[in-house]
Short mmCIF file of C-alpha atoms in Angstrom, two decimals:
data_model
loop_
_atom_site.label_atom_id
_atom_site.label_comp_id
_atom_site.label_asym_id
_atom_site.label_seq_id
_atom_site.Cartn_x
_atom_site.Cartn_y
_atom_site.Cartn_z
CA MET A 1 -57.19 -91.37 16.07
CA GLU A 2 -55.95 -92.94 12.82
CA ALA A 3 -54.53 -89.87 11.06
CA LEU A 4 -53.27 -86.49 11.34
CA ARG A 5 -53.17 -83.90 8.65
CA PHE A 6 -50.94 -80.99 8.81
CA LEU A 7 -51.32 -77.66 7.64
CA ASN A 8 -48.76 -78.29 4.58
CA GLY A 9 -50.83 -81.00 3.29
CA ALA A 10 -49.06 -83.92 4.60
CA THR A 11 -50.83 -86.78 6.38
CA LEU A 12 -49.66 -89.12 9.38
CA LYS A 13 -51.35 -92.21 9.20
CA PHE A 14 -51.43 -94.87 11.90
CA MET A 15 -51.47 -98.54 10.89
CA SER A 16 -51.67 -101.45 13.45
CA GLY A 17 -49.79 -104.38 13.35
CA GLY A 18 -52.92 -106.32 14.70
CA GLY A 19 -56.43 -106.60 12.93
CA GLY A 20 -57.18 -107.95 9.60
CA ASP A 21 -55.52 -107.40 6.16
CA LYS A 22 -57.93 -104.45 5.50
CA SER A 23 -56.27 -102.61 8.29
CA ARG A 24 -53.27 -102.02 6.21
CA ALA A 25 -54.81 -101.66 2.88
CA GLY A 26 -56.39 -98.75 0.80
CA PHE A 27 -53.88 -96.04 1.76
CA THR A 28 -50.52 -95.35 -0.14
CA SER A 29 -47.60 -93.50 1.11
CA ARG A 30 -44.04 -92.41 -0.04
CA VAL A 31 -42.60 -93.01 3.47
CA ILE A 32 -43.29 -95.83 5.94
CA VAL A 33 -42.09 -96.16 9.45
CA ILE A 34 -42.03 -99.69 11.15
CA THR A 35 -41.54 -100.26 14.76
CA GLU A 36 -41.34 -103.50 16.60
CA THR A 37 -40.66 -105.06 13.16
CA ASP A 38 -39.91 -108.73 14.30
CA GLY A 39 -43.45 -108.71 15.61
CA MET A 40 -45.00 -108.46 12.22
CA ASP A 41 -42.89 -110.58 10.08
CA GLN A 42 -44.95 -113.58 10.17
CA GLN A 43 -48.21 -114.36 7.99
CA GLY A 44 -51.55 -114.29 9.95
CA ALA A 45 -53.44 -117.56 10.46
CA SER A 46 -56.36 -116.25 8.81
CA SER A 47 -54.44 -114.03 6.39
CA ARG A 48 -54.72 -114.80 2.88
CA GLU A 49 -52.07 -112.10 1.97
CA SER A 50 -48.69 -112.14 2.88
CA ASP A 51 -46.91 -111.01 6.12
CA LYS A 52 -47.64 -107.68 7.47
CA ILE A 53 -44.36 -106.03 6.95
CA THR A 54 -44.61 -106.77 3.16
CA GLN A 55 -48.22 -105.36 3.24
CA LEU A 56 -47.04 -102.20 4.85
CA GLU A 57 -44.20 -101.93 2.07
CA ALA A 58 -46.64 -102.59 -0.56
CA ARG A 59 -48.33 -99.43 0.32
CA THR A 60 -45.19 -97.58 -1.29
CA ARG A 61 -44.99 -99.17 -4.56
CA ALA A 62 -46.66 -96.34 -6.41
CA TYR A 63 -43.66 -94.06 -5.44
CA GLY A 64 -40.70 -96.41 -7.28
CA ALA A 65 -37.32 -95.44 -6.12
CA ARG A 66 -38.58 -92.18 -4.17
CA LYS A 67 -40.26 -94.61 -1.31
CA ARG A 68 -38.55 -94.64 2.02
CA ILE A 69 -38.98 -97.31 4.57
CA TYR A 70 -37.45 -97.20 8.07
CA MET A 71 -37.60 -100.21 10.29
CA GLU A 72 -36.62 -100.28 13.74
CA CYS A 73 -36.65 -103.12 16.47
CA THR A 74 -34.97 -105.14 19.25
CA VAL A 75 -33.03 -107.99 17.58
CA SER A 76 -34.81 -111.13 18.34
CA THR A 77 -33.52 -114.24 16.09
CA GLU A 78 -31.22 -114.72 13.40
CA GLY A 79 -34.22 -115.74 11.38
CA GLY A 80 -36.15 -112.43 12.44
CA ARG A 81 -36.71 -109.85 9.78
CA THR A 82 -34.66 -107.01 11.64
CA TRP A 83 -31.71 -109.31 11.76
CA GLN A 84 -32.04 -110.53 7.90
CA GLU A 85 -32.54 -106.98 6.78
CA TYR A 86 -29.48 -106.15 8.53
CA LEU A 87 -27.26 -108.95 7.07
CA ASN A 88 -28.77 -108.48 3.35
CA GLY A 89 -28.17 -104.54 3.81
CA THR A 90 -25.08 -102.82 4.15
CA ARG A 91 -24.28 -104.10 7.41
CA SER A 92 -22.87 -101.15 8.89
CA ARG A 93 -21.18 -100.42 12.24
CA VAL A 94 -20.44 -97.51 14.38
CA VAL A 95 -16.61 -97.11 14.55
CA LEU A 96 -14.76 -95.07 17.51
CA SER A 97 -11.53 -93.41 17.41
CA CYS A 98 -9.58 -94.90 20.54
CA PRO A 99 -8.78 -92.05 22.78
CA HIS A 100 -5.08 -93.92 23.18
CA CYS A 101 -3.82 -95.37 19.93
CA GLU A 102 -6.28 -93.50 17.52
CA SER A 103 -7.03 -96.81 15.88
CA TRP A 104 -10.67 -96.81 14.72
CA VAL A 105 -12.48 -99.65 16.69
CA THR A 106 -15.85 -101.05 17.41
CA PRO A 107 -15.78 -102.47 21.16
CA GLU A 108 -18.24 -105.50 21.53
CA ARG A 109 -19.52 -107.32 24.67
CA GLU A 110 -16.20 -109.33 24.81
CA HIS A 111 -14.19 -106.13 25.17
CA LEU A 112 -16.28 -105.05 28.57
CA LYS A 113 -13.41 -106.43 31.24
CA HIS A 114 -12.30 -106.38 34.83
CA TRP A 115 -15.93 -107.50 36.05
CA GLN A 116 -15.59 -111.30 35.74
CA GLU A 117 -13.40 -111.90 38.67
CA THR A 118 -15.21 -109.91 41.09
CA THR A 119 -17.09 -111.29 43.87
CA SER A 120 -20.04 -108.89 44.19
CA GLN A 121 -22.12 -106.74 41.96
CA VAL A 122 -21.17 -103.55 43.61
CA ALA A 123 -17.48 -104.63 42.74
CA ALA A 124 -18.23 -105.36 38.92
CA ARG A 125 -19.92 -101.88 38.91
CA ASN A 126 -17.00 -100.24 40.18
CA GLN A 127 -14.17 -102.09 38.47
CA ALA A 128 -15.67 -102.61 34.99
CA ARG A 129 -14.04 -100.64 31.92
CA PHE A 130 -14.37 -101.18 28.08
CA VAL A 131 -10.77 -101.80 26.80
CA CYS A 132 -9.57 -100.89 23.32
CA PRO A 133 -9.90 -104.01 21.03
CA GLN A 134 -6.35 -102.86 19.38
CA CYS A 135 -4.44 -101.51 22.25
CA GLN A 136 -6.25 -103.14 25.11
CA GLN A 137 -6.11 -99.85 26.87
CA ASP A 138 -8.91 -98.91 29.46
CA TRP A 139 -11.50 -96.40 28.41
CA SER A 140 -12.71 -94.39 31.14
CA ASP A 141 -16.54 -93.05 30.56
CA ASP A 142 -15.30 -89.85 29.71
CA ASP A 143 -13.09 -91.68 26.99
CA ARG A 144 -15.90 -93.03 25.69
CA GLN A 145 -17.90 -89.91 25.38
CA ARG A 146 -14.86 -88.38 23.52
CA ALA A 147 -14.53 -91.39 21.15
CA HIS A 148 -18.27 -91.00 20.40
CA ALA A 149 -17.76 -87.06 19.30
CA GLY A 150 -15.91 -88.17 16.24
CA ALA A 151 -17.98 -91.66 15.52
CA CYS A 152 -18.21 -92.83 11.96
CA LEU A 153 -20.42 -95.35 10.10
CA LEU A 154 -18.48 -97.89 8.48
CA HIS A 155 -20.16 -100.17 5.66
CA HIS A 156 -19.39 -103.85 5.38
CA GLY A 157 -16.42 -104.37 3.07
CA GLN A 158 -14.89 -100.80 3.72
CA ASP A 159 -12.16 -99.92 5.64
CA ILE A 160 -11.10 -96.75 7.50
CA ALA A 161 -7.55 -94.94 7.91
CA ALA A 162 -6.20 -93.37 10.81
CA ASP A 163 -7.19 -89.69 9.35
CA GLY A 164 -10.98 -91.16 8.91
CA THR A 165 -10.85 -91.70 4.93
CA MET A 166 -12.71 -94.42 3.97
CA SER A 167 -11.86 -96.91 1.30
CA GLY A 168 -13.40 -100.10 -0.33
CA THR A 169 -16.73 -100.96 -2.13
CA ALA A 170 -19.84 -101.10 0.12
CA PRO A 171 -22.73 -103.65 -0.57
CA GLU A 172 -24.54 -103.00 -3.50
CA THR A 173 -27.93 -102.84 -1.80
CA ASP A 174 -30.99 -100.33 -1.35
CA THR A 175 -31.00 -100.83 2.51
CA LEU A 176 -29.03 -99.16 5.13
CA GLY A 177 -28.57 -101.48 7.70
CA PHE A 178 -26.74 -100.58 10.92
CA ARG A 179 -26.74 -101.93 14.79
CA TRP A 180 -25.31 -100.28 17.89
CA SER A 181 -24.63 -102.04 21.17
CA GLY A 182 -23.98 -101.15 24.71
CA VAL A 183 -20.80 -99.30 24.02
CA ASN A 184 -22.84 -96.66 22.21
CA ASN A 185 -25.29 -96.36 24.93
CA LEU A 186 -23.97 -93.05 26.53
CA PHE A 187 -26.83 -93.09 28.94
CA LEU A 188 -25.47 -96.05 30.70
CA THR A 189 -21.74 -96.36 32.24
CA ALA A 190 -19.69 -99.29 31.69
CA GLY A 191 -20.44 -100.20 35.34
CA ASP A 192 -24.10 -100.35 34.88
CA MET A 193 -23.54 -102.87 32.15
CA ALA A 194 -21.12 -104.75 33.91
CA SER A 195 -23.54 -104.93 37.05
CA ASP A 196 -26.25 -106.63 34.71
CA GLU A 197 -23.91 -108.82 33.37
CA TRP A 198 -22.79 -110.00 36.78
CA ARG A 199 -26.28 -110.43 37.74
CA ALA A 200 -27.10 -112.47 34.56
CA SER A 201 -24.12 -114.90 34.91
CA ARG A 202 -25.26 -115.98 38.54
CA THR A 203 -29.09 -115.96 37.91
CA SER A 204 -30.80 -119.44 38.07
CA ASP A 205 -32.49 -118.79 35.01
CA GLU A 206 -29.26 -118.43 33.12
CA GLU A 207 -30.74 -118.86 29.73
CA ASN A 208 -33.42 -116.25 29.87
CA ALA A 209 -30.84 -113.55 31.42
CA GLU A 210 -28.63 -114.36 28.47
CA ARG A 211 -31.43 -113.67 25.95
CA GLU A 212 -31.99 -110.27 27.71
CA MET A 213 -28.43 -109.41 27.60
CA ARG A 214 -27.99 -110.08 23.91
CA GLN A 215 -31.06 -108.63 23.02
CA PHE A 216 -31.60 -105.44 25.01
CA VAL A 217 -27.91 -104.72 25.81
CA TRP A 218 -25.71 -105.78 23.06
CA CYS A 219 -27.97 -106.11 19.82
CA LEU A 220 -27.23 -109.63 19.15
CA PRO A 221 -29.85 -112.15 17.95
CA VAL A 222 -30.52 -114.75 20.54
CA ALA A 223 -28.67 -117.97 20.25
CA SER A 224 -31.00 -120.65 19.06
CA SER A 225 -31.44 -123.60 20.88
CA LYS A 226 -31.66 -125.43 17.79
CA SER A 227 -29.09 -126.36 15.23
CA SER A 228 -29.69 -127.22 11.43
CA GLU A 229 -28.01 -130.18 9.93
CA THR A 230 -26.87 -129.52 6.15
CA SER A 231 -29.86 -129.97 3.87
CA LEU A 232 -30.20 -132.09 0.84
CA PRO A 233 -29.09 -130.05 -2.30
CA LEU A 234 -31.93 -130.01 -4.65
CA HIS A 235 -29.67 -130.15 -7.69
CA ASP A 236 -27.82 -133.01 -6.49
CA LEU A 237 -30.98 -134.83 -5.78
CA THR A 238 -32.43 -134.40 -9.39
CA HIS A 239 -29.07 -135.89 -10.63
CA ARG A 240 -29.23 -139.35 -8.74
CA ILE A 241 -30.42 -141.17 -11.67
CA ASN A 242 -29.79 -144.65 -12.45
CA PRO A 243 -30.16 -146.38 -16.15
CA TYR A 244 -33.33 -147.85 -15.22
CA PRO A 245 -36.49 -146.55 -17.19
CA LYS A 246 -39.48 -145.44 -15.54
CA GLY A 247 -41.60 -148.14 -13.98
CA PHE A 248 -38.52 -150.77 -14.35
CA VAL A 249 -37.14 -152.75 -11.69
CA PRO A 250 -33.51 -153.45 -11.22
CA PRO A 251 -32.67 -156.96 -11.76
CA ASP A 252 -31.39 -157.63 -8.15
CA ALA A 253 -34.33 -156.27 -6.81
CA LYS A 254 -35.78 -158.46 -4.11
CA LEU A 255 -38.85 -156.45 -2.61
CA LEU A 256 -41.11 -153.76 -3.70
CA THR A 257 -42.93 -151.42 -1.34
CA CYS A 258 -45.21 -148.46 -1.52
CA GLY A 259 -46.22 -145.45 0.55
CA ILE A 260 -49.41 -143.27 0.26
CA ASP A 261 -49.86 -140.02 1.57
CA LEU A 262 -53.38 -139.06 1.09
CA GLY A 263 -55.08 -135.63 0.61
CA LYS A 264 -58.65 -134.42 -0.35
CA TYR A 265 -57.95 -133.86 -4.06
CA LEU A 266 -54.57 -135.68 -4.42
CA ALA A 267 -52.90 -138.68 -3.04
CA HIS A 268 -49.15 -138.79 -3.64
CA TRP A 269 -47.52 -142.42 -3.95
CA VAL A 270 -43.93 -143.85 -4.14
CA VAL A 271 -42.71 -147.24 -5.03
CA VAL A 272 -39.21 -148.54 -4.12
CA ALA A 273 -37.24 -151.48 -5.00
CA TRP A 274 -34.87 -152.95 -2.56
CA SER A 275 -31.51 -154.75 -3.21
CA ASP A 276 -29.15 -156.29 -0.84
CA GLY A 277 -27.45 -153.55 1.81
CA ALA A 278 -30.73 -151.59 1.72
CA THR A 279 -29.99 -150.35 -1.67
CA GLY A 280 -33.00 -148.42 -2.76
CA HIS A 281 -34.28 -147.58 -6.30
CA ILE A 282 -37.44 -145.43 -6.81
CA VAL A 283 -39.06 -147.31 -9.40
CA ASP A 284 -41.88 -144.92 -10.09
CA TYR A 285 -44.07 -142.21 -8.18
CA GLY A 286 -46.99 -140.17 -9.07
CA ARG A 287 -50.33 -138.54 -7.93
CA LEU A 288 -53.85 -139.98 -7.58
CA GLU A 289 -56.57 -137.42 -8.59
CA ILE A 290 -59.33 -137.62 -5.80
CA ALA A 291 -62.75 -136.99 -7.29
CA SER A 292 -63.95 -135.23 -4.21
CA PRO A 293 -66.19 -132.68 -5.63
CA ASP A 294 -67.90 -135.11 -7.78
CA LEU A 295 -68.26 -137.92 -5.43
CA GLY A 296 -67.73 -136.61 -1.87
CA VAL A 297 -64.34 -136.88 -0.29
CA GLU A 298 -64.84 -140.20 1.35
CA LYS A 299 -66.18 -142.29 -1.59
CA ALA A 300 -63.49 -140.49 -3.98
CA ILE A 301 -60.57 -141.56 -1.73
CA LEU A 302 -61.91 -145.21 -1.50
CA LEU A 303 -62.49 -145.39 -5.14
CA ALA A 304 -59.10 -143.79 -5.92
CA LEU A 305 -57.28 -146.51 -3.68
CA ARG A 306 -59.32 -149.44 -5.43
CA GLU A 307 -58.22 -148.30 -8.64
CA PHE A 308 -54.51 -147.86 -7.74
CA HIS A 309 -54.31 -151.18 -6.00
CA GLU A 310 -55.79 -152.84 -9.30
CA GLN A 311 -53.18 -151.07 -11.05
CA MET A 312 -50.40 -152.12 -8.85
CA GLN A 313 -51.58 -155.83 -9.15
CA GLU A 314 -50.22 -156.07 -12.93
CA GLY A 315 -46.52 -155.63 -11.22
CA PHE A 316 -43.48 -154.00 -12.81
CA PRO A 317 -41.35 -155.27 -15.50
CA VAL A 318 -37.69 -156.14 -14.67
CA HIS A 319 -35.01 -154.38 -16.73
CA ASP A 320 -33.41 -156.32 -19.42
CA ALA A 321 -36.20 -158.95 -19.02
CA PRO A 322 -39.53 -157.26 -19.38
CA GLU A 323 -41.43 -160.41 -19.85
CA GLU A 324 -40.74 -161.14 -16.11
CA ARG A 325 -42.82 -158.86 -13.90
CA ARG A 326 -42.38 -158.26 -10.09
CA PRO A 327 -45.61 -157.89 -8.03
CA LEU A 328 -45.85 -154.73 -5.28
CA GLN A 329 -45.74 -156.91 -2.28
CA LEU A 330 -46.25 -154.30 0.74
CA MET A 331 -48.18 -150.99 1.23
CA TRP A 332 -48.85 -148.54 3.85
CA ILE A 333 -51.27 -145.86 3.55
CA ASP A 334 -50.89 -142.85 5.80
CA ALA A 335 -54.22 -143.06 7.74
CA GLY A 336 -53.73 -139.51 9.42
CA TYR A 337 -56.46 -137.98 7.02
CA MET A 338 -59.65 -139.79 6.56
CA THR A 339 -58.81 -142.65 8.86
CA ASP A 340 -62.17 -144.57 8.65
CA VAL A 341 -61.69 -144.71 4.85
CA VAL A 342 -58.43 -145.98 5.15
CA TYR A 343 -59.45 -148.70 7.52
CA ASN A 344 -62.18 -149.87 5.49
CA PHE A 345 -60.00 -150.09 2.49
CA VAL A 346 -57.39 -152.25 4.40
CA ARG A 347 -60.24 -154.63 5.71
CA GLU A 348 -61.08 -155.44 1.91
CA HIS A 349 -57.63 -156.93 1.70
CA PRO A 350 -57.29 -158.89 4.69
CA GLY A 351 -53.58 -160.09 5.56
CA ARG A 352 -50.60 -157.81 6.13
CA CYS A 353 -49.67 -156.77 2.66
CA ILE A 354 -51.52 -153.27 3.14
CA LEU A 355 -51.66 -151.44 6.50
CA PRO A 356 -52.62 -148.08 7.67
CA ALA A 357 -49.78 -146.13 9.04
CA VAL A 358 -49.73 -142.70 11.17
CA GLY A 359 -46.61 -140.60 11.54
CA ARG A 360 -45.35 -139.14 14.90
CA GLY A 361 -42.98 -136.24 14.81
CA ALA A 362 -42.63 -132.25 15.01
CA ALA A 363 -43.44 -131.86 11.44
CA GLN A 364 -46.61 -134.17 11.34
CA GLN A 365 -50.14 -132.56 11.82
CA ARG A 366 -50.89 -133.37 15.31
CA GLN A 367 -47.07 -132.75 16.11
CA GLN A 368 -46.95 -135.96 18.57
CA TRP A 369 -43.69 -137.33 19.91
CA TYR A 370 -43.11 -141.04 18.80
CA ASN A 371 -43.31 -143.37 22.28
CA ARG A 372 -41.49 -146.65 21.75
CA PRO A 373 -43.17 -149.47 23.34
CA THR A 374 -40.59 -151.65 25.23
CA SER A 375 -42.65 -155.11 24.75
CA THR A 376 -45.33 -156.47 22.95
CA GLY A 377 -48.64 -157.73 24.23
CA SER A 378 -52.51 -157.89 23.49
CA VAL A 379 -51.96 -154.41 21.67
CA VAL A 380 -48.60 -154.15 20.48
CA LYS A 381 -47.77 -157.15 18.34
CA TYR A 382 -44.40 -156.12 16.40
CA ILE A 383 -41.68 -153.62 17.47
CA GLY A 384 -39.06 -152.52 15.01
CA GLU A 385 -36.57 -149.63 14.39
CA GLY A 386 -38.59 -146.57 14.65
CA PHE A 387 -41.90 -148.28 14.29
CA HIS A 388 -44.32 -150.79 16.00
CA ILE A 389 -47.47 -152.50 14.92
CA ASN A 390 -50.70 -152.40 16.92
CA LEU A 391 -53.73 -154.22 16.73
CA LEU A 392 -56.66 -151.90 17.01
CA GLU A 393 -59.07 -153.19 19.89
CA GLY A 394 -62.21 -154.48 18.58
CA SER A 395 -61.82 -153.86 14.76
CA GLY A 396 -59.21 -156.76 13.85
CA THR A 397 -57.18 -153.98 12.09
CA TYR A 398 -53.49 -153.41 12.61
CA LEU A 399 -51.99 -149.79 12.80
CA ALA A 400 -48.46 -149.06 12.02
CA GLU A 401 -47.40 -146.12 14.32
CA VAL A 402 -44.07 -144.68 12.95
CA ASN A 403 -41.33 -142.18 14.17
CA ALA A 404 -41.51 -139.94 11.31
CA ASP A 405 -38.29 -137.78 12.54
CA HIS A 406 -36.26 -141.15 12.61
CA TRP A 407 -37.29 -142.36 9.14
CA LYS A 408 -37.11 -138.72 7.42
CA SER A 409 -33.48 -138.83 8.74
CA TRP A 410 -32.89 -142.28 7.32
CA VAL A 411 -34.15 -141.44 3.87
CA HIS A 412 -32.02 -138.20 3.50
CA GLN A 413 -29.09 -140.64 4.62
CA ARG A 414 -29.74 -142.90 1.67
CA LEU A 415 -30.31 -139.80 -0.55
CA VAL A 416 -26.47 -138.54 0.39
CA THR A 417 -24.93 -141.93 0.34
CA PRO A 418 -22.68 -142.13 -2.89
CA MET A 419 -24.09 -143.90 -5.68
CA GLY A 420 -22.96 -147.41 -6.35
CA GLN A 421 -22.44 -148.04 -2.51
CA PRO A 422 -24.62 -149.86 -0.16
CA GLY A 423 -27.41 -148.05 1.15
CA ALA A 424 -27.58 -145.51 -1.92
CA MET A 425 -31.17 -144.44 -3.21
CA THR A 426 -31.65 -143.60 -6.68
CA LEU A 427 -34.22 -142.39 -9.12
CA TYR A 428 -35.53 -143.64 -12.32
CA ALA A 429 -33.96 -142.60 -15.55
CA ALA A 430 -35.02 -139.08 -16.67
CA GLN A 431 -34.31 -135.61 -17.28
CA PRO A 432 -33.46 -134.06 -13.90
CA SER A 433 -36.01 -131.37 -14.49
CA GLU A 434 -38.46 -134.15 -14.38
CA HIS A 435 -37.69 -134.98 -11.03
CA LEU A 436 -37.67 -131.24 -9.90
CA SER A 437 -41.10 -131.28 -8.05
CA PHE A 438 -40.32 -134.61 -6.49
CA ALA A 439 -37.09 -133.39 -5.13
CA LYS A 440 -38.67 -130.02 -3.71
CA HIS A 441 -40.82 -132.21 -1.69
CA LEU A 442 -38.28 -134.30 -0.50
CA THR A 443 -36.46 -131.14 0.79
CA ALA A 444 -39.74 -129.48 1.78
CA GLU A 445 -38.17 -130.11 5.64
CA THR A 446 -35.15 -129.44 7.35
CA LYS A 447 -33.51 -131.42 10.12
CA MET A 448 -32.82 -129.65 13.52
CA GLU A 449 -31.23 -130.60 16.67
CA GLU A 450 -33.14 -129.07 19.71
CA TYR A 451 -32.77 -128.98 23.06
CA VAL A 452 -36.04 -129.97 24.85
CA VAL A 453 -36.56 -130.07 28.62
CA GLY A 454 -37.22 -133.28 29.97
CA ARG A 455 -36.09 -135.17 26.76
CA GLY A 456 -32.53 -133.68 25.92
CA VAL A 457 -31.32 -133.05 22.55
CA VAL A 458 -33.88 -134.24 20.11
CA THR A 459 -33.83 -134.62 16.29
CA LYS A 460 -36.55 -133.52 14.50
CA TRP A 461 -37.92 -132.32 11.25
CA GLU A 462 -39.34 -128.64 10.62
CA ARG A 463 -41.38 -127.93 7.61
CA ILE A 464 -39.78 -125.06 5.46
CA ARG A 465 -42.34 -125.47 2.44
CA LYS A 466 -45.86 -126.71 2.22
CA ASN A 467 -45.78 -129.62 -0.18
CA ASN A 468 -44.06 -132.66 1.46
CA HIS A 469 -46.44 -135.34 0.46
CA TRP A 470 -43.90 -137.37 -1.36
CA PHE A 471 -41.55 -137.26 1.55
CA ASP A 472 -44.09 -138.74 3.60
CA ALA A 473 -45.03 -141.31 1.20
CA LEU A 474 -41.22 -142.34 0.82
CA TYR A 475 -40.57 -142.49 4.44
CA ASN A 476 -43.22 -144.85 4.76
CA ALA A 477 -42.00 -147.03 1.93
CA CYS A 478 -38.60 -147.23 3.88
CA ALA A 479 -39.90 -148.13 7.15
CA LEU A 480 -42.09 -150.72 5.65
CA GLY A 481 -38.85 -152.07 3.84
CA HIS A 482 -37.16 -152.27 7.08
CA TYR A 483 -40.29 -154.13 8.31
CA ALA A 484 -40.01 -156.82 5.64
CA GLY A 485 -36.26 -157.55 6.41
CA VAL A 486 -34.61 -154.74 4.45
CA ARG A 487 -31.18 -154.05 6.36
CA LEU A 488 -28.14 -151.71 5.72
CA LEU A 489 -25.96 -153.75 8.18
CA PRO A 490 -25.97 -157.40 9.18
CA SER A 491 -28.03 -158.07 12.31
CA ALA A 492 -25.80 -158.70 15.59
CA GLY A 493 -28.22 -161.41 16.30
CA PRO A 494 -29.20 -164.76 14.70
CA PRO A 495 -30.94 -164.59 11.37
CA PRO A 496 -34.70 -164.29 11.05
CA GLN A 497 -36.04 -167.96 10.48
CA ALA A 498 -37.81 -167.98 7.15
CA PRO A 499 -39.20 -171.02 5.26
CA PRO A 500 -37.75 -172.02 2.26
CA ARG A 501 -39.53 -170.52 -0.86
CA SER A 502 -40.13 -172.31 -4.06
CA HIS A 503 -40.11 -170.87 -7.38
CA SER A 504 -43.71 -170.08 -7.31
CA GLN A 505 -43.24 -168.10 -4.01
CA ALA A 506 -40.45 -165.86 -5.50
CA GLY A 507 -42.59 -162.74 -5.13
CA ARG A 508 -43.37 -163.28 -1.29
CA ILE A 509 -41.90 -162.15 1.62
CA PRO A 510 -41.34 -164.42 4.45
CA PHE A 511 -39.49 -161.99 6.83
CA VAL A 512 -42.31 -160.99 9.21
CA ASN A 513 -44.99 -163.29 11.03
CA LEU A 514 -47.78 -161.61 12.78
CA ASP A 515 -50.41 -164.13 14.28
CA GLY A 516 -49.94 -166.73 11.71
CA TRP A 517 -49.81 -164.28 8.84
CA ARG A 518 -46.83 -163.94 6.55
CA PHE A 519 -46.33 -161.05 4.01
CA GLY A 520 -47.16 -162.40 0.52
CA GLY A 521 -49.52 -164.89 1.43
CA ARG A 522 -52.42 -165.90 3.59
CA ASP A 523 -50.85 -168.79 5.76
CA HIS A 524 -53.18 -168.66 8.93
#
């Protein structure tokens, strides 16, 4: 049965949280009642519309301010729809008048006392009492019953006097959001709840038991195993501007690297100039249009890469000396998409100036952890900081495997380093609004710390917006800079042996040698 029509003309329509979008479309209503809210606050994998809650809410739009939407759910996580609606609403709580001191209080989990020191579940049940948060007097179950007889609902920002008079301004919101917890559950005694607490504190699966107590007894969101670090402010990023115009290289720059992130219709690229102390300046960035509808995706990507490479051969003018041009020495191309096309393009340019690269990390498409090899051999030819270079068997092609989580963290560290200090990264001179799209890509992921069984606390990046392509291109350009000798701190070991460079070799990079090859030349 999908609907009930009452004799007064009202209709009760049932809408499932499952099924396709059309199961929640085509019906308007002034009142919507949603249960198990947190189970429907995510967009379906095949859905073209928004999440299911928003779809249901849209059914009331025709009624304007007369609409009423009721939501109910066990609290899941801090990011779940239920808890967010509560925080963004009135954040109301049930207040009770203490039978002893007559103060208005809201006992919580920490006010369930006397069970913690007991040695058995039976003793915990017998000895447990709620205590008044104000006077610390024990409440019997009869006291708790009497306190609820005169309970009030107090909104966030309000106070209540001893006589029950409320003062203060409630939040300006259309949402009445309130929670109740174990103390308000009069079906259970304090001993019943203490018995569950005693059991949960001694179970072998302590984490699961804690989730159960928080969600089903105390109406609290589950404490996440993840912790988010401070994100990079978008406004600050767009103002990290150096006086060098777009496309100009700082005079003290010694190396130019480029990262490219490929897509079916667009390829995003970033060029970084490196000076001493891992000081990076983003000389230019942009998008290559891929003519996939006209040429087919494989041919279109190959053609775009060839045209870009030819364009980069012209080099970049040096600021204050535009007659001098610096070549782009090194390029890594993300080979996670159209891998064979990237390999074919790289083979057209033998040497180690251009390499395919794949990122390993939680936010990458395949969500693979990066595994750092311990030694070089027939396959692994070079091991760097958060990356290594493999020789692909039978192809003669080298592949860079990059720890994406490590290098994304490294990029953000450069972007929060105060300008003018070693290790700071800057953007070319432009109005901040011109860098807004670029900055959004660089802030499309957030850094999280999470405990993973078998690995301990790991740092990883999680995507919060879809478009992060310039971020991927930039971290590859930075890892490539490290490969070529860019260092924030001096190495503890002996410096790498580099052959002397003549004036004609000014654009060559002799930092890394693979099987007789040297960046910037073809010494083999």
